Amino acid sequence: MRPSERPLITADAIARRVTELGDAISTDYADRDLVMVVVLKGGLFFAADLARAIRRPMALEYVRARSYDGQRSTGAVEVAVVPERPLAGAHLLVVEDILDTGRTTQTVLDMLADMSPASLALCTLLDKPVRRIVPVSANYVGFTIDDFFVVGYGLDFNERYRELPSIHVLE
Ligand code: XMP
Ligand code: MG
């Protein structure tokens, strides 16, 4: 298994889309300070670029969730790292690498909703709607893709390929 030679989504296309998402989020949060909740590890690269495309004050928090063993969803989701400070009354924007079955994201959203935030929204770089099992939808989507397993720009296959600048299909 290795990444396709030709990217599915190039680094340039990602950069352009991140700028657009940053503009939209800056407008939507014009009168609210936001807390970006980065879902590790996959969301790391996207969140780092998105944060710099949002021209609004923000704070960063991190959560760590896993549901995947290689290419196969195990169904079980664990939230291993949780925000350090109380987030009651905060405007939370969860930043994910990919929305697949929806199990991981729903688990994270439920955990954050229990903290009584003032608002809770979701931004995902990639959306694979055909794979959805839990009916979760994102407020901001970078790219909608077909049912490919993809790597690069934060996304891994057994911890490999996160560092690739573009997104590739694993073949
Ligand atoms: P669920 O099914 O809970 O899964 O929505 C979300 C998590 O699964 C991983 N995932 C992928 N990782 N390429 C990856 O590198 C993929 O195509 C892919 N699809 C799902 C990812 O960790 C995501 O947070
Ligand atoms: Mg992940």
PDB file of N, CA, C and O and ligand atoms in Angstrom, residues 39-43 64-68 96-98 104 154-156 162, ligand 2:
ATOM      1  N   VAL A  39      -8.754  18.286  16.585  1.00  0.00           N
ATOM      2  CA  VAL A  39      -8.802  16.839  16.819  1.00  0.00           C
ATOM      3  C   VAL A  39      -7.498  16.223  16.306  1.00  0.00           C
ATOM      4  O   VAL A  39      -7.245  16.173  15.108  1.00  0.00           O
ATOM      5  N   LEU A  40      -6.668  15.797  17.262  1.00  0.00           N
ATOM      6  CA  LEU A  40      -5.368  15.191  16.953  1.00  0.00           C
ATOM      7  C   LEU A  40      -5.557  13.738  16.543  1.00  0.00           C
ATOM      8  O   LEU A  40      -6.537  13.136  16.929  1.00  0.00           O
ATOM      9  N   LYS A  41      -4.620  13.168  15.792  1.00  0.00           N
ATOM     10  CA  LYS A  41      -3.480  13.880  15.269  1.00  0.00           C
ATOM     11  C   LYS A  41      -3.772  14.451  13.895  1.00  0.00           C
ATOM     12  O   LYS A  41      -3.118  15.377  13.445  1.00  0.00           O
ATOM     13  N   GLY A  42      -4.728  13.860  13.197  1.00  0.00           N
ATOM     14  CA  GLY A  42      -4.973  14.165  11.792  1.00  0.00           C
ATOM     15  C   GLY A  42      -5.289  15.620  11.500  1.00  0.00           C
ATOM     16  O   GLY A  42      -4.952  16.141  10.445  1.00  0.00           O
ATOM     17  N   GLY A  43      -5.954  16.303  12.452  1.00  0.00           N
ATOM     18  CA  GLY A  43      -6.379  17.671  12.209  1.00  0.00           C
ATOM     19  C   GLY A  43      -5.284  18.710  12.378  1.00  0.00           C
ATOM     20  O   GLY A  43      -5.503  19.905  12.143  1.00  0.00           O
ATOM     21  N   ARG A  64      -7.863  14.307  21.565  1.00  0.00           N
ATOM     22  CA  ARG A  64      -7.261  13.185  20.856  1.00  0.00           C
ATOM     23  C   ARG A  64      -8.299  12.083  20.828  1.00  0.00           C
ATOM     24  O   ARG A  64      -8.768  11.641  21.876  1.00  0.00           O
ATOM     25  N   ALA A  65      -8.672  11.668  19.638  1.00  0.00           N
ATOM     26  CA  ALA A  65      -9.666  10.597  19.511  1.00  0.00           C
ATOM     27  C   ALA A  65      -9.160   9.595  18.499  1.00  0.00           C
ATOM     28  O   ALA A  65      -8.512   9.955  17.537  1.00  0.00           O
ATOM     29  N   ARG A  66      -9.450   8.352  18.722  1.00  0.00           N
ATOM     30  CA  ARG A  66      -9.126   7.376  17.695  1.00  0.00           C
ATOM     31  C   ARG A  66     -10.245   6.345  17.558  1.00  0.00           C
ATOM     32  O   ARG A  66     -10.829   5.921  18.521  1.00  0.00           O
ATOM     33  N   SER A  67     -10.444   5.945  16.310  1.00  0.00           N
ATOM     34  CA  SER A  67     -11.426   4.905  16.053  1.00  0.00           C
ATOM     35  C   SER A  67     -10.871   3.938  15.030  1.00  0.00           C
ATOM     36  O   SER A  67     -11.516   2.979  14.675  1.00  0.00           O
ATOM     37  N   TYR A  68      -9.656   4.215  14.574  1.00  0.00           N
ATOM     38  CA  TYR A  68      -9.161   3.502  13.415  1.00  0.00           C
ATOM     39  C   TYR A  68      -7.943   2.672  13.719  1.00  0.00           C
ATOM     40  O   TYR A  68      -7.043   3.085  14.404  1.00  0.00           O
ATOM     41  N   GLU A  96     -11.510  18.981  12.284  1.00  0.00           N
ATOM     42  CA  GLU A  96     -11.255  17.559  11.992  1.00  0.00           C
ATOM     43  C   GLU A  96     -10.545  17.409  10.660  1.00  0.00           C
ATOM     44  O   GLU A  96     -10.722  18.224   9.755  1.00  0.00           O
ATOM     45  N   ASP A  97      -9.805  16.323  10.517  1.00  0.00           N
ATOM     46  CA  ASP A  97      -9.223  16.003   9.215  1.00  0.00           C
ATOM     47  C   ASP A  97     -10.276  15.444   8.264  1.00  0.00           C
ATOM     48  O   ASP A  97     -10.371  15.849   7.116  1.00  0.00           O
ATOM     49  N   ILE A  98     -11.058  14.493   8.756  1.00  0.00           N
ATOM     50  CA  ILE A  98     -11.983  13.804   7.860  1.00  0.00           C
ATOM     51  C   ILE A  98     -13.205  13.293   8.616  1.00  0.00           C
ATOM     52  O   ILE A  98     -13.092  12.849   9.755  1.00  0.00           O
ATOM     53  N   THR A 104     -16.303   9.071  15.322  1.00  0.00           N
ATOM     54  CA  THR A 104     -15.293   9.826  16.071  1.00  0.00           C
ATOM     55  C   THR A 104     -15.789  11.229  16.359  1.00  0.00           C
ATOM     56  O   THR A 104     -15.774  11.702  17.502  1.00  0.00           O
ATOM     57  N   GLY A 154      -1.636  15.494   7.060  1.00  0.00           N
ATOM     58  CA  GLY A 154      -2.123  15.121   8.387  1.00  0.00           C
ATOM     59  C   GLY A 154      -2.712  13.732   8.457  1.00  0.00           C
ATOM     60  O   GLY A 154      -2.725  13.108   9.520  1.00  0.00           O
ATOM     61  N   LEU A 155      -3.207  13.239   7.327  1.00  0.00           N
ATOM     62  CA  LEU A 155      -3.878  11.927   7.332  1.00  0.00           C
ATOM     63  C   LEU A 155      -2.853  10.809   7.162  1.00  0.00           C
ATOM     64  O   LEU A 155      -1.955  10.905   6.326  1.00  0.00           O
ATOM     65  N   ASP A 156      -3.047   9.748   7.932  1.00  0.00           N
ATOM     66  CA  ASP A 156      -2.035   8.692   7.967  1.00  0.00           C
ATOM     67  C   ASP A 156      -2.588   7.330   7.578  1.00  0.00           C
ATOM     68  O   ASP A 156      -3.798   7.084   7.621  1.00  0.00           O
ATOM     69  N   ARG A 162       1.694  11.316   7.011  1.00  0.00           N
ATOM     70  CA  ARG A 162       1.055  12.559   7.475  1.00  0.00           C
ATOM     71  C   ARG A 162       1.755  13.778   6.898  1.00  0.00           C
ATOM     72  O   ARG A 162       1.150  14.826   6.701  1.00  0.00           O
TER      73      ARG A 162
HETATM   74 MG    MG B   2      -7.731  10.642  12.777  1.00  0.00          MG
END
